[in-house]
Coordinates of C-alpha atoms and ligand atoms in Angstrom, one line a residue:
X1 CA 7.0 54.5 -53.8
X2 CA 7.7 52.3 -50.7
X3 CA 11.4 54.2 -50.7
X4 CA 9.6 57.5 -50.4
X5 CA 7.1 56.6 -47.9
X6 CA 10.1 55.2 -46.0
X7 CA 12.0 58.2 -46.5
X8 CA 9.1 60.4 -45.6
X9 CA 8.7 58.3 -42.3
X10 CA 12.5 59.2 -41.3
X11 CA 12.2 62.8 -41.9
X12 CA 9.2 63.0 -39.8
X13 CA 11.0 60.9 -36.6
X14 CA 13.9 63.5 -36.8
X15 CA 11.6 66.3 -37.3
X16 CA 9.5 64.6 -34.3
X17 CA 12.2 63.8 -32.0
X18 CA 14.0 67.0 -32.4
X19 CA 11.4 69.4 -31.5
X20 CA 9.8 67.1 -29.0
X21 CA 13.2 66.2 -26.9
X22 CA 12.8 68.2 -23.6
X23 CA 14.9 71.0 -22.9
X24 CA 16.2 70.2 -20.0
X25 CA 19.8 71.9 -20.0
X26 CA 21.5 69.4 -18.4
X27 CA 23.7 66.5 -19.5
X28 CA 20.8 64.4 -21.5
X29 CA 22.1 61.6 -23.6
X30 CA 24.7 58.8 -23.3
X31 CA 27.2 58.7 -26.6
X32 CA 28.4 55.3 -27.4
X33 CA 31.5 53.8 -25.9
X34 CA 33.7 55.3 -29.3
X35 CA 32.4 58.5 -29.5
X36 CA 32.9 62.0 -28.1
X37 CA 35.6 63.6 -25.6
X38 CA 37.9 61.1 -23.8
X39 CA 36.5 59.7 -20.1
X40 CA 38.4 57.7 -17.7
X41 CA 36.3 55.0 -16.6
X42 CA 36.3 53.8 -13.2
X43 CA 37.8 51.5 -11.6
X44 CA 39.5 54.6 -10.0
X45 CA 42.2 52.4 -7.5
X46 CA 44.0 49.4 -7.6
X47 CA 45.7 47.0 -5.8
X48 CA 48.6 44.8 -6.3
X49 CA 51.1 42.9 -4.2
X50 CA 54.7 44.2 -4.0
X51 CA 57.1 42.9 -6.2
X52 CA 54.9 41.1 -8.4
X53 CA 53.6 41.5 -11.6
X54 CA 51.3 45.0 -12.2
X55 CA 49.0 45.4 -15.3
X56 CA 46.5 48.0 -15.4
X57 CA 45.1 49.2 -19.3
X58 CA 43.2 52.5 -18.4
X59 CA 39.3 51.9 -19.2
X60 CA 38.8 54.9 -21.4
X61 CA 35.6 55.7 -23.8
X62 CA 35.8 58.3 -26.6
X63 CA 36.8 58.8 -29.7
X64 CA 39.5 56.7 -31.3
X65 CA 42.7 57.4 -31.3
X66 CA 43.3 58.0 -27.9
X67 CA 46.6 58.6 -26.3
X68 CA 47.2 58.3 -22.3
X69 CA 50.0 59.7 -20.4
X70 CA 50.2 59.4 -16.4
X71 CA 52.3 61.5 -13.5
X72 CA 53.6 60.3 -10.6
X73 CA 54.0 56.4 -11.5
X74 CA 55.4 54.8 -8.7
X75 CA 59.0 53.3 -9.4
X76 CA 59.0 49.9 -11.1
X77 CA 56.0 51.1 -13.3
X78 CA 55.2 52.0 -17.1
X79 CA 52.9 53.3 -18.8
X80 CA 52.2 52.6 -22.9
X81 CA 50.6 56.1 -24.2
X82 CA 49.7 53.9 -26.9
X83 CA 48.2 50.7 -25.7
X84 CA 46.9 53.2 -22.4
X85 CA 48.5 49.7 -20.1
X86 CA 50.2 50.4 -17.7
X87 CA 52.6 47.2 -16.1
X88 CA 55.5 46.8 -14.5
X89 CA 56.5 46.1 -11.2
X90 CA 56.5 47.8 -7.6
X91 CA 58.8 46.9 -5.0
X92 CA 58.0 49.7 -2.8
X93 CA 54.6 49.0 -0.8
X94 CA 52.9 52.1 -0.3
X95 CA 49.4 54.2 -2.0
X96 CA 50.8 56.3 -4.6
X97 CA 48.3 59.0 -6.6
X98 CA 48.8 58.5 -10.0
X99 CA 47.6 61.4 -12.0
X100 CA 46.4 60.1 -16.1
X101 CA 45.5 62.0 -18.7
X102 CA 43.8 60.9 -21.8
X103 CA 43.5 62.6 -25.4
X104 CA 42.1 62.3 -28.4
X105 CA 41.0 64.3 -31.5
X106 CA 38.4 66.0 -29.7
X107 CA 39.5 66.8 -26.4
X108 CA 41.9 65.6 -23.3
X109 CA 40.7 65.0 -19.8
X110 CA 42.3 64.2 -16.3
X111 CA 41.5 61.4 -13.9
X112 CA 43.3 60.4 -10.5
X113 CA 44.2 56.9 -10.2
X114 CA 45.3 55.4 -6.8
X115 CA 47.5 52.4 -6.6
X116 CA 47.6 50.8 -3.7
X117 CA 51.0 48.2 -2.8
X118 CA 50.7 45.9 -0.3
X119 CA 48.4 43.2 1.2
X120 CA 45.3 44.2 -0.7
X121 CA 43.6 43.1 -4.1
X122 CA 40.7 44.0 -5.4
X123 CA 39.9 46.9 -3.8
X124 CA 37.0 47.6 -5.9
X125 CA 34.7 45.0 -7.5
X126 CA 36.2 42.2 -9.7
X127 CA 34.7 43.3 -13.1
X128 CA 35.2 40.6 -16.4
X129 CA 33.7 37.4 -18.0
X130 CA 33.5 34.1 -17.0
X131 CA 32.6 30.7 -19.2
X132 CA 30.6 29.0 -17.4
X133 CA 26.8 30.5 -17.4
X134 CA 26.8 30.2 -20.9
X135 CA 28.8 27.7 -21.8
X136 CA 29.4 25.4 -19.7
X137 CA 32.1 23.1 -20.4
X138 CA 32.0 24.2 -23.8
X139 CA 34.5 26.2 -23.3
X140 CA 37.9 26.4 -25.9
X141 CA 40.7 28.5 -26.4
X142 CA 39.6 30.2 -29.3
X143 CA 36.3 30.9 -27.1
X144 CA 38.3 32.9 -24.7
X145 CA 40.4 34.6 -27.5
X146 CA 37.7 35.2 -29.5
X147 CA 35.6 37.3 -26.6
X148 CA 38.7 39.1 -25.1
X149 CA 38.8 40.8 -29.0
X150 CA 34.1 41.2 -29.2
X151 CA 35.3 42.9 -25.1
X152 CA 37.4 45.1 -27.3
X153 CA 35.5 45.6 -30.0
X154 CA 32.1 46.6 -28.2
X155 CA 34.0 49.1 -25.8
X156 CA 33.1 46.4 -22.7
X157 CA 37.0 46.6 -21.7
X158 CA 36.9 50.4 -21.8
X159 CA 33.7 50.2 -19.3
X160 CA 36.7 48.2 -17.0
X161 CA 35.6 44.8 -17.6
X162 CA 39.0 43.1 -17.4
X163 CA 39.1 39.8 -15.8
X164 CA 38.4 36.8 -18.4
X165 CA 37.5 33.4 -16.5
X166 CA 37.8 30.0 -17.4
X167 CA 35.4 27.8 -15.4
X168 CA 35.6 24.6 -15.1
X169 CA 36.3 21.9 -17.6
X170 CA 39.6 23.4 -19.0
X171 CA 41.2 20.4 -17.0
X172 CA 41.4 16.7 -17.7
X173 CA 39.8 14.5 -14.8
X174 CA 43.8 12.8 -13.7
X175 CA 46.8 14.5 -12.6
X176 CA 49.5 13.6 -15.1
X177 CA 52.1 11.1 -13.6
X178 CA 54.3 14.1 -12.4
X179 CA 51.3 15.1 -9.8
X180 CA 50.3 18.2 -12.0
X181 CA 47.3 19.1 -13.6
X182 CA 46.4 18.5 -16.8
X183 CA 44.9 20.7 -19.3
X184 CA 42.6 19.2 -21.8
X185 CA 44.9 19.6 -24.8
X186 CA 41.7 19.4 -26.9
X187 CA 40.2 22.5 -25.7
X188 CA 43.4 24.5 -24.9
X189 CA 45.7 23.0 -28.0
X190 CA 48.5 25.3 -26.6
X191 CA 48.1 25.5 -23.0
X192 CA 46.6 28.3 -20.6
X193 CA 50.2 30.3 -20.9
X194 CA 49.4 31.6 -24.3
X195 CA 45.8 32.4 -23.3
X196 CA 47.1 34.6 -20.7
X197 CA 50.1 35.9 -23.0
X198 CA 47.1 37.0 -25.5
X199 CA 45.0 38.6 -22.8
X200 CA 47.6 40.7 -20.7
X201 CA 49.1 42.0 -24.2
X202 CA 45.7 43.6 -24.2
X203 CA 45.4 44.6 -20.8
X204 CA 43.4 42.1 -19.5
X205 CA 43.8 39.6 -17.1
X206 CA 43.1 35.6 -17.0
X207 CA 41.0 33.5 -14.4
X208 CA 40.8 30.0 -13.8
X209 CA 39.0 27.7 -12.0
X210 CA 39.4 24.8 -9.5
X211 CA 38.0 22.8 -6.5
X212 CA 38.5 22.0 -2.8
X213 CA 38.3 18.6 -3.3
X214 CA 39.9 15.9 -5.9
X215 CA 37.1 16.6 -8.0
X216 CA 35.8 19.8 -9.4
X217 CA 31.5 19.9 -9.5
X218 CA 31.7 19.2 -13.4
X219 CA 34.2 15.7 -12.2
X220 CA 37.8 16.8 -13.8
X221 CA 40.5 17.6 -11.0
X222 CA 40.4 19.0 -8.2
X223 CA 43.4 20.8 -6.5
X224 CA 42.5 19.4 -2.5
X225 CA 46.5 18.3 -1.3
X226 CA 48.0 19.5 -4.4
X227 CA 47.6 23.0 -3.4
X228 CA 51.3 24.3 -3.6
X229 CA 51.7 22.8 -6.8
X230 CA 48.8 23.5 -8.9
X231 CA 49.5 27.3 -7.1
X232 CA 52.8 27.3 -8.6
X233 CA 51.2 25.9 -11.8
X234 CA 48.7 28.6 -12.3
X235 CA 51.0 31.6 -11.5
X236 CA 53.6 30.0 -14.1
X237 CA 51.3 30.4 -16.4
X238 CA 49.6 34.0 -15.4
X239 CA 46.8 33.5 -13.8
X240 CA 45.5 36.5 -12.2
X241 CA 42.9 35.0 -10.5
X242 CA 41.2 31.7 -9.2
X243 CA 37.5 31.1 -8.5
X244 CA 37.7 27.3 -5.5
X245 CA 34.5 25.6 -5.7
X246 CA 33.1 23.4 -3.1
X247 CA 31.9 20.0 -4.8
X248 CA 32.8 17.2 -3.0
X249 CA 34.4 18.4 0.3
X250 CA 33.1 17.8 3.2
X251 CA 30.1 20.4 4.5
X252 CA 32.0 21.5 7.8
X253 CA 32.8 24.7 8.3
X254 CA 35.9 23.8 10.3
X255 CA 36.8 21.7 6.8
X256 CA 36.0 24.7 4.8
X257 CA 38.2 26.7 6.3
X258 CA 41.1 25.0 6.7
X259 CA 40.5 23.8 2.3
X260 CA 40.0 27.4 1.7
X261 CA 43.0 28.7 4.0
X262 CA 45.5 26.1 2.2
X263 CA 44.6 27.2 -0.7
X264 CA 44.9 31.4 0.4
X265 CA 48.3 30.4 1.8
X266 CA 49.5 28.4 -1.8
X267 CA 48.4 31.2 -3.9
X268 CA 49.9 33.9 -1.6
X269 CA 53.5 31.7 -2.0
X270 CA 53.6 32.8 -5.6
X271 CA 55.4 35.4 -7.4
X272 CA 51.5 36.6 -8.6
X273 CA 49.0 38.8 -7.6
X274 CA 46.5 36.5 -7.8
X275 CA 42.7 37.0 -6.8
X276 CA 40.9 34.5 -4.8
X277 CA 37.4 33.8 -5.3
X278 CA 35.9 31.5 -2.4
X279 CA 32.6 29.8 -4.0
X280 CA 31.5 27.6 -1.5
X281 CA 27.7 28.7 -2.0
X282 CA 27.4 30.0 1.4
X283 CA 27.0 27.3 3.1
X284 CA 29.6 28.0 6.2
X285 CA 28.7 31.3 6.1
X286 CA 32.0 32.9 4.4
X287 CA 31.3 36.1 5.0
X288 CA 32.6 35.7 8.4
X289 CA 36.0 34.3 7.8
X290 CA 36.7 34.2 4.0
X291 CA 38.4 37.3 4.3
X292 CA 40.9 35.7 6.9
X293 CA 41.9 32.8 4.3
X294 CA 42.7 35.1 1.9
X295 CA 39.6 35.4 0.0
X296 CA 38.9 38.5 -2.2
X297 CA 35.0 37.6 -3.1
X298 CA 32.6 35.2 -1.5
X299 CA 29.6 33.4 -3.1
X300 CA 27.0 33.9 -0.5
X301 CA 23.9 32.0 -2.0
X302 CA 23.5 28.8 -4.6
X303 CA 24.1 29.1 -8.4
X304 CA 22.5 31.9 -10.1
X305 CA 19.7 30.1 -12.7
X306 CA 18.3 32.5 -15.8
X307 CA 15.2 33.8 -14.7
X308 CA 13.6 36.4 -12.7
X309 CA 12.5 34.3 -9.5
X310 CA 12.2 30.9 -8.1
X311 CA 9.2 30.5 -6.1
X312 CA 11.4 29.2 -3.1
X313 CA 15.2 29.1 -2.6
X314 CA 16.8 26.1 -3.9
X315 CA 20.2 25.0 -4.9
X316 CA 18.8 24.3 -8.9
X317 CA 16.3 26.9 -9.5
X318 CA 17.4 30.6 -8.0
X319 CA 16.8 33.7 -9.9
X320 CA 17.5 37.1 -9.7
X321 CA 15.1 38.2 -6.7
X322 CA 16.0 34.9 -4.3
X323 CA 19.4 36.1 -4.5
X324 CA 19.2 39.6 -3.5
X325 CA 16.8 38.4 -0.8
X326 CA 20.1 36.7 0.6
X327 CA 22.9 38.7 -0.1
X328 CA 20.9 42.0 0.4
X329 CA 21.0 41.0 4.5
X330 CA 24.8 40.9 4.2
X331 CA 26.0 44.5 3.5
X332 CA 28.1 45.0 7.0
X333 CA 30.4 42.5 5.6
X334 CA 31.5 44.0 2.4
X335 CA 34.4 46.4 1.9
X336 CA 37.5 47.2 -0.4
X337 CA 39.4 43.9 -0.8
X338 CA 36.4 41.4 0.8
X339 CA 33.2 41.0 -1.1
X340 CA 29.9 39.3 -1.1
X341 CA 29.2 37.8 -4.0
X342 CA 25.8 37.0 -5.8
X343 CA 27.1 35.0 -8.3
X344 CA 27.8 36.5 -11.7
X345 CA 25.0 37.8 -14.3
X346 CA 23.2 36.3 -16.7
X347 CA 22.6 39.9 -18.4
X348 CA 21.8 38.5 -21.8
X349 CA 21.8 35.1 -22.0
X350 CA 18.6 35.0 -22.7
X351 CA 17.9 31.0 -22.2
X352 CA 20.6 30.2 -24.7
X353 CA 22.6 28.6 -22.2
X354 CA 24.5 25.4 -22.6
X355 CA 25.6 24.9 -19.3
X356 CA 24.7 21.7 -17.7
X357 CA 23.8 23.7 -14.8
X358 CA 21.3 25.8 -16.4
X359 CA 20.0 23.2 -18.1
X360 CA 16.6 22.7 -16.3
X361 CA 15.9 26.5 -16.2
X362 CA 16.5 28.8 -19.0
X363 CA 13.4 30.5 -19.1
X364 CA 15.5 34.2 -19.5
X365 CA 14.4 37.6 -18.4
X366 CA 13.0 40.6 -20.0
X367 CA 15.0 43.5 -20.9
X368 CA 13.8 45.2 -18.2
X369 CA 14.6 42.6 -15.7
X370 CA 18.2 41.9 -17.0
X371 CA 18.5 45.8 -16.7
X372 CA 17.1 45.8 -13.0
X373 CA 19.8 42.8 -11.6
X374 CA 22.2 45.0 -13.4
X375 CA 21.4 47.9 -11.7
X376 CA 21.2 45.9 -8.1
X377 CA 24.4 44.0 -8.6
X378 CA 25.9 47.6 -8.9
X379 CA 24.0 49.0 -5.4
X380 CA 25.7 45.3 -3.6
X381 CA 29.1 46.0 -4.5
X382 CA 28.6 42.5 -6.6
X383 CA 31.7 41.4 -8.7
X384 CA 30.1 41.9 -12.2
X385 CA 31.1 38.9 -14.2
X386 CA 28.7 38.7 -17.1
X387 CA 28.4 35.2 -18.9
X388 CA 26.6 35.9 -22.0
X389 CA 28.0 35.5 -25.5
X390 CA 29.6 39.1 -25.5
X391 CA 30.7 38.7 -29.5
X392 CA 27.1 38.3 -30.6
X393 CA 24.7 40.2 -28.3
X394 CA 21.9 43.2 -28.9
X395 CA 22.3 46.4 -28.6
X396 CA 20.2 46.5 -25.3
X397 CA 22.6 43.8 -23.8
X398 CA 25.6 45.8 -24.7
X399 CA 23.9 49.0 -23.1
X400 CA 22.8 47.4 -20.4
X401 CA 26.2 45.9 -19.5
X402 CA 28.1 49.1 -20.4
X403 CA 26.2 52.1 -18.4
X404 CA 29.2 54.2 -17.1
X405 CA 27.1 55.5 -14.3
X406 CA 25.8 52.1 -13.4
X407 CA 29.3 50.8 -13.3
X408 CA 31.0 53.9 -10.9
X409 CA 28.3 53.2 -8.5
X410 CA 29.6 49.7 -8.4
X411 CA 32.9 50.8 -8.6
X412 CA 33.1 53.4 -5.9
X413 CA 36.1 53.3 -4.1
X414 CA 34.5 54.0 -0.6
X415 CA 33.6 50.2 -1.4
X416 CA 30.4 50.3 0.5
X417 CA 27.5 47.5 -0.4
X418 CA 24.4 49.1 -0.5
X419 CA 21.6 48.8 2.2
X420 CA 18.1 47.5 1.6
X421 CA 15.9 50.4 3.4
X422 CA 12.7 49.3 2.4
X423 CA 11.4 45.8 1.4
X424 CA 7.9 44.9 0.8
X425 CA 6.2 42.3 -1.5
X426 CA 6.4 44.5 -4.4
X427 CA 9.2 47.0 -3.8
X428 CA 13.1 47.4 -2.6
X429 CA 14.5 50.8 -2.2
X430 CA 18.4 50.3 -1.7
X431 CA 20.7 52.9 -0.6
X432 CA 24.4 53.0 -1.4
X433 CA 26.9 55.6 0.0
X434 CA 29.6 56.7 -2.4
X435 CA 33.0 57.9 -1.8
X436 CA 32.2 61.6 -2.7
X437 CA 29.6 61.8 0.2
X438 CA 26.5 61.7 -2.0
X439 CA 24.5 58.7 -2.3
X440 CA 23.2 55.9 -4.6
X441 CA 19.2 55.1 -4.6
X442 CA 17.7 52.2 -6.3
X443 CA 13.6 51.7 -6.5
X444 CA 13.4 48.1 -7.6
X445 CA 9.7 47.0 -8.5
X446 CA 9.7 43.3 -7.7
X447 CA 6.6 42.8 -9.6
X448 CA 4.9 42.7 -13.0
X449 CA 2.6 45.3 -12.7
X450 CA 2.9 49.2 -11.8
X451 CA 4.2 51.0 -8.5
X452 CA 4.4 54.1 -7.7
X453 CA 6.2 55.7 -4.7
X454 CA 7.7 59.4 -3.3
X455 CA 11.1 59.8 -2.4
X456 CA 12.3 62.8 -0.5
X457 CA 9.3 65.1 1.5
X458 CA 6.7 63.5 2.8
X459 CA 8.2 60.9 0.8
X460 CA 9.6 56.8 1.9
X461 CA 12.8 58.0 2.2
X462 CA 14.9 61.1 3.0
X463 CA 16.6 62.5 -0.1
X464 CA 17.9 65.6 2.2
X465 CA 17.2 69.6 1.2
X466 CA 18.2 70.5 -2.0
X467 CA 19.6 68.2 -3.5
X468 CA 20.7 67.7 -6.9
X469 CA 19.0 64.5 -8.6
X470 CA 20.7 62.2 -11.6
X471 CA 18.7 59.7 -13.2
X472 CA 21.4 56.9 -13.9
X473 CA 19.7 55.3 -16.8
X474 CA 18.2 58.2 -18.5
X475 CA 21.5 60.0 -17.9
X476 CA 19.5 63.1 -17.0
X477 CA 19.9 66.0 -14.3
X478 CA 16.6 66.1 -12.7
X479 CA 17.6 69.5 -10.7
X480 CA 17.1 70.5 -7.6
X481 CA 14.4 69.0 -5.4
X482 CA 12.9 68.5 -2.4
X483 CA 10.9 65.1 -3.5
X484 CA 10.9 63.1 -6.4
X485 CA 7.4 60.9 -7.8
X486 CA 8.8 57.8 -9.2
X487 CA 6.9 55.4 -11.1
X488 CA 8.4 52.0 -11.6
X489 CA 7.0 50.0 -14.8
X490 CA 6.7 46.4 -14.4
X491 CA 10.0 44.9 -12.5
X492 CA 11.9 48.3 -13.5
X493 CA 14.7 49.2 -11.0
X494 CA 15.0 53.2 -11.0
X495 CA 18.4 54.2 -10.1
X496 CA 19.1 57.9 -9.0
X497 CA 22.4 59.4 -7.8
X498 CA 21.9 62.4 -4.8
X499 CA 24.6 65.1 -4.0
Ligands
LIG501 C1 29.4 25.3 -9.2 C2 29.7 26.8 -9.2 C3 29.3 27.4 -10.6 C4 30.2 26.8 -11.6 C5 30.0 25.3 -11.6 C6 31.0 24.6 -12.5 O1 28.1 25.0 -9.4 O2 28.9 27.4 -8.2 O3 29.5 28.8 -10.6 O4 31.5 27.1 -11.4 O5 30.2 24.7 -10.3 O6 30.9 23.2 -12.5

């Protein structure tokens, strides 16, 4: 009897949804990562140095199998219609349009691809996973094997997540006799080389982690006048990228600079294309020269806690909100290859944490909030390094972290941080300019209860005549129109796209 009442109940929730869905003739619905037509995912350029080591795997959602094939590969470079990487090596700089193509059983589609050789990384957003805001310095080698294969599994890798960090504690506290670094044998049983052997024969990329000093904030070494070597070290290995923290040097920004430039210089010695992450907490104010040290991302505020808000900004308790207070300020000084950086996400986590850092706050976030500092780490051009388990997570988490639209406004190549237009106590409306010419807007209800606001005529803020609305988490056309009434839910961030 329970069956058929059961059974009864699912009949009527098709029959219910069916006829009640709104016809609204426009692209409503978001498949899952592994289903439907092929789509190339952004990011849509790349950067690399010449003559050093290229690896690119196409981020691509649809139906399995899919098969890539690409035009107009620069010399030195390869794709595997198989695997959909591409690698190699260019010795020619230059920006070379790439044109892929992607297939699979039910369809093919096109996407251009510039690569870019010469002096510039990261010319979008670093996008990828990083130890540390969950686990701390429980951190293993099977950890990082075991998420690169969930970031295949859930489709996160096909979304373009493709930098996997090690934070700190992968190192032992001494240099070894021979001045070198030691890796905790423990943890990493057969060093960081076969980490990054596993990851780049999946098309991702490794990152690891040092300091500025002798010792790194959790106390194991530091690589402060052993900068060449532990350089030389890292690119032996195949690290792709290194994220320098600040413990224990000296609070000068004269100091800082010259740490941080030692450390640009070492890493731009090596036969690598390495990204350099400055984390110095934004302190000196890195925004104004981390760039000229060779930095790829700076951290512009203190660690990132797991919560909504701190009721003032601290270096122990800082949510979501006291960090886009911060870096929201800081937009002029973002652009391909140079970003601010917020710190990485805590989509997720959900006050499981075992990070010593998060220790005192793990009070987590809603949903909705997790899905709002998503949404405004996409409108500041924010790397987007989640830190949640990612092989055990809900299905909110995973949709939250893998919303295609979300992501290209992140990923845009004009590379533009958005700009905070309107800020009072309860509500931020951010606009971002995207590299087609239309524009980004995010309505981000600060608060827990109800707001409502206009966009467009007689409106907040000027949407322009006739243009073509896109909710970006409903994935909906809203047509075209001359002002829009939005009503933001408790601490909901509405994201629209305008053309
Ligand atoms: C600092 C950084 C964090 C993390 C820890 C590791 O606090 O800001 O992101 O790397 O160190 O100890």
């Amino acid at each position: 009897m329970k069956n058929l009442l059961t059974l009864f109940a699912s009949l009527c929730m098709v029959f219910l949804f069916g006829c009640a869905s709104p016809n609204t003739g426009t692209e409503a619905g978001h498949a899952g990562v592994f289903e439907g037509k092929p789509r190339i995912n952004a990011p849509h350029v790349v950067g690399n140095y010449p003559s050093t080591p290229f690896l690119f795997y196409i981020p691509t959602s649809g139906l399995r199998p899919v098969t890539w094939s690409a035009e107009n590969l620069p010399d030195g470079l390869a794709l595997n219609p198989e695997t959909g990487i591409i690698s190699g090596s260019v010795k020619k700089a230059g920006v070379y349009a790439v044109k892929l193509t992607a297939k699979n059983p039910l369809g093919s589609t096109a996407q251009n691809l510039t690569i870019s050789i010469g002096n510039d990384l990261a010319l979008t957003p670093p996008m990828g996973w990083n130890s540390w805001n969950t686990f701390g310095q429980h951190l293993t080698e099977a950890l990082i094997i075991e998420t690169a294969d969930a970031m295949i599994a859930n489709g996160m890798r096909d979304l373009g997540y493709t930098y996997i960090n090690i934070d700190d504690f992968w190192q032992l506290v001494d240099r070894g006799e021979d001045g070198r670094m030691q890796i905790n044998r423990e943890k990493f049983p057969n060093g960081i080389k076969h980490v990054a052997d596993y990851l780049h024969a999946r098309g991702f990329k490794l990152g690891i982690y040092s300091d500025a000093a002798e010792r790194t904030c959790g106390g194991v070494c530091g690589s402060y006048g052993y900068e060449d070597i532990d350089a030389l070290d890292f690119a032996a290995w195949g690290v792709d990228y290194l994220k320098y923290d600040y413990c224990g040097a000296p609070q000068k920004r004269e100091v800082a600079i010259e740490r941080y430039s030692a450390m640009g210089k070492a890493l731009r010695k090596t036969d690598r294309s390495i990204v350099y992450s400055i984390c110095e907490w934004g302190i000196n104010q890195p925004w104004l020269w981390a760039k000229g040290v060779g930095g790829h991302c700076w951290r512009t505020t203190w660690d990132i806690r797991d919560r909504w808000m701190s009721p003032t900004y601290t270096n122990e308790t800082n949510g979501v909100l006291n960090i886009i207070g911060i870096n929201g300020d800081l937009d002029q000084y973002a652009g391909p290859g140079g970003w601010n950086d917020p710190d990485m996400l805590i989509v997720g986590i959900s006050g499981k944490s075992q990070s010593i850092n998060h220790g005192d706050v793990k009070e987590g976030c809603s949903d909705e909030q997790y899905r709002s500092h998503m949404s405004m780490w996409a409108m500041m051009a924010a790397p987007l390094l989640c830190g949640n388990d990612v092989r055990n997570m809900s299905a909110v988490t995973l949709e939250t972290l893998t919303n295609p639209e979300i992501i290209a406004i992140n990923q845009d190549a004009l590379g533009k941080q958005g700009q905070r237009k309107i800020n009072t106590e309860a509500l931020e409306v951010w606009v971002k300019e995207l590299s087609d010419g239309s524009k980004a807007i995010a309505c981000l209800n600060k608060t827990g209860n109800p707001v409502d606001l206009r966009l467009g005529k007689g409106g907040i803020i000027s949407i322009g005549t006739n243009a073509e609305i896109r909710d970006v988490w409903t994935h909906r056309n809203l047509g075209k129109i001359q002002s829009l009434d939005v009503h933001l839910s408790p601490y909901e961030c509405k994201v629209y796209t305008v053309k």
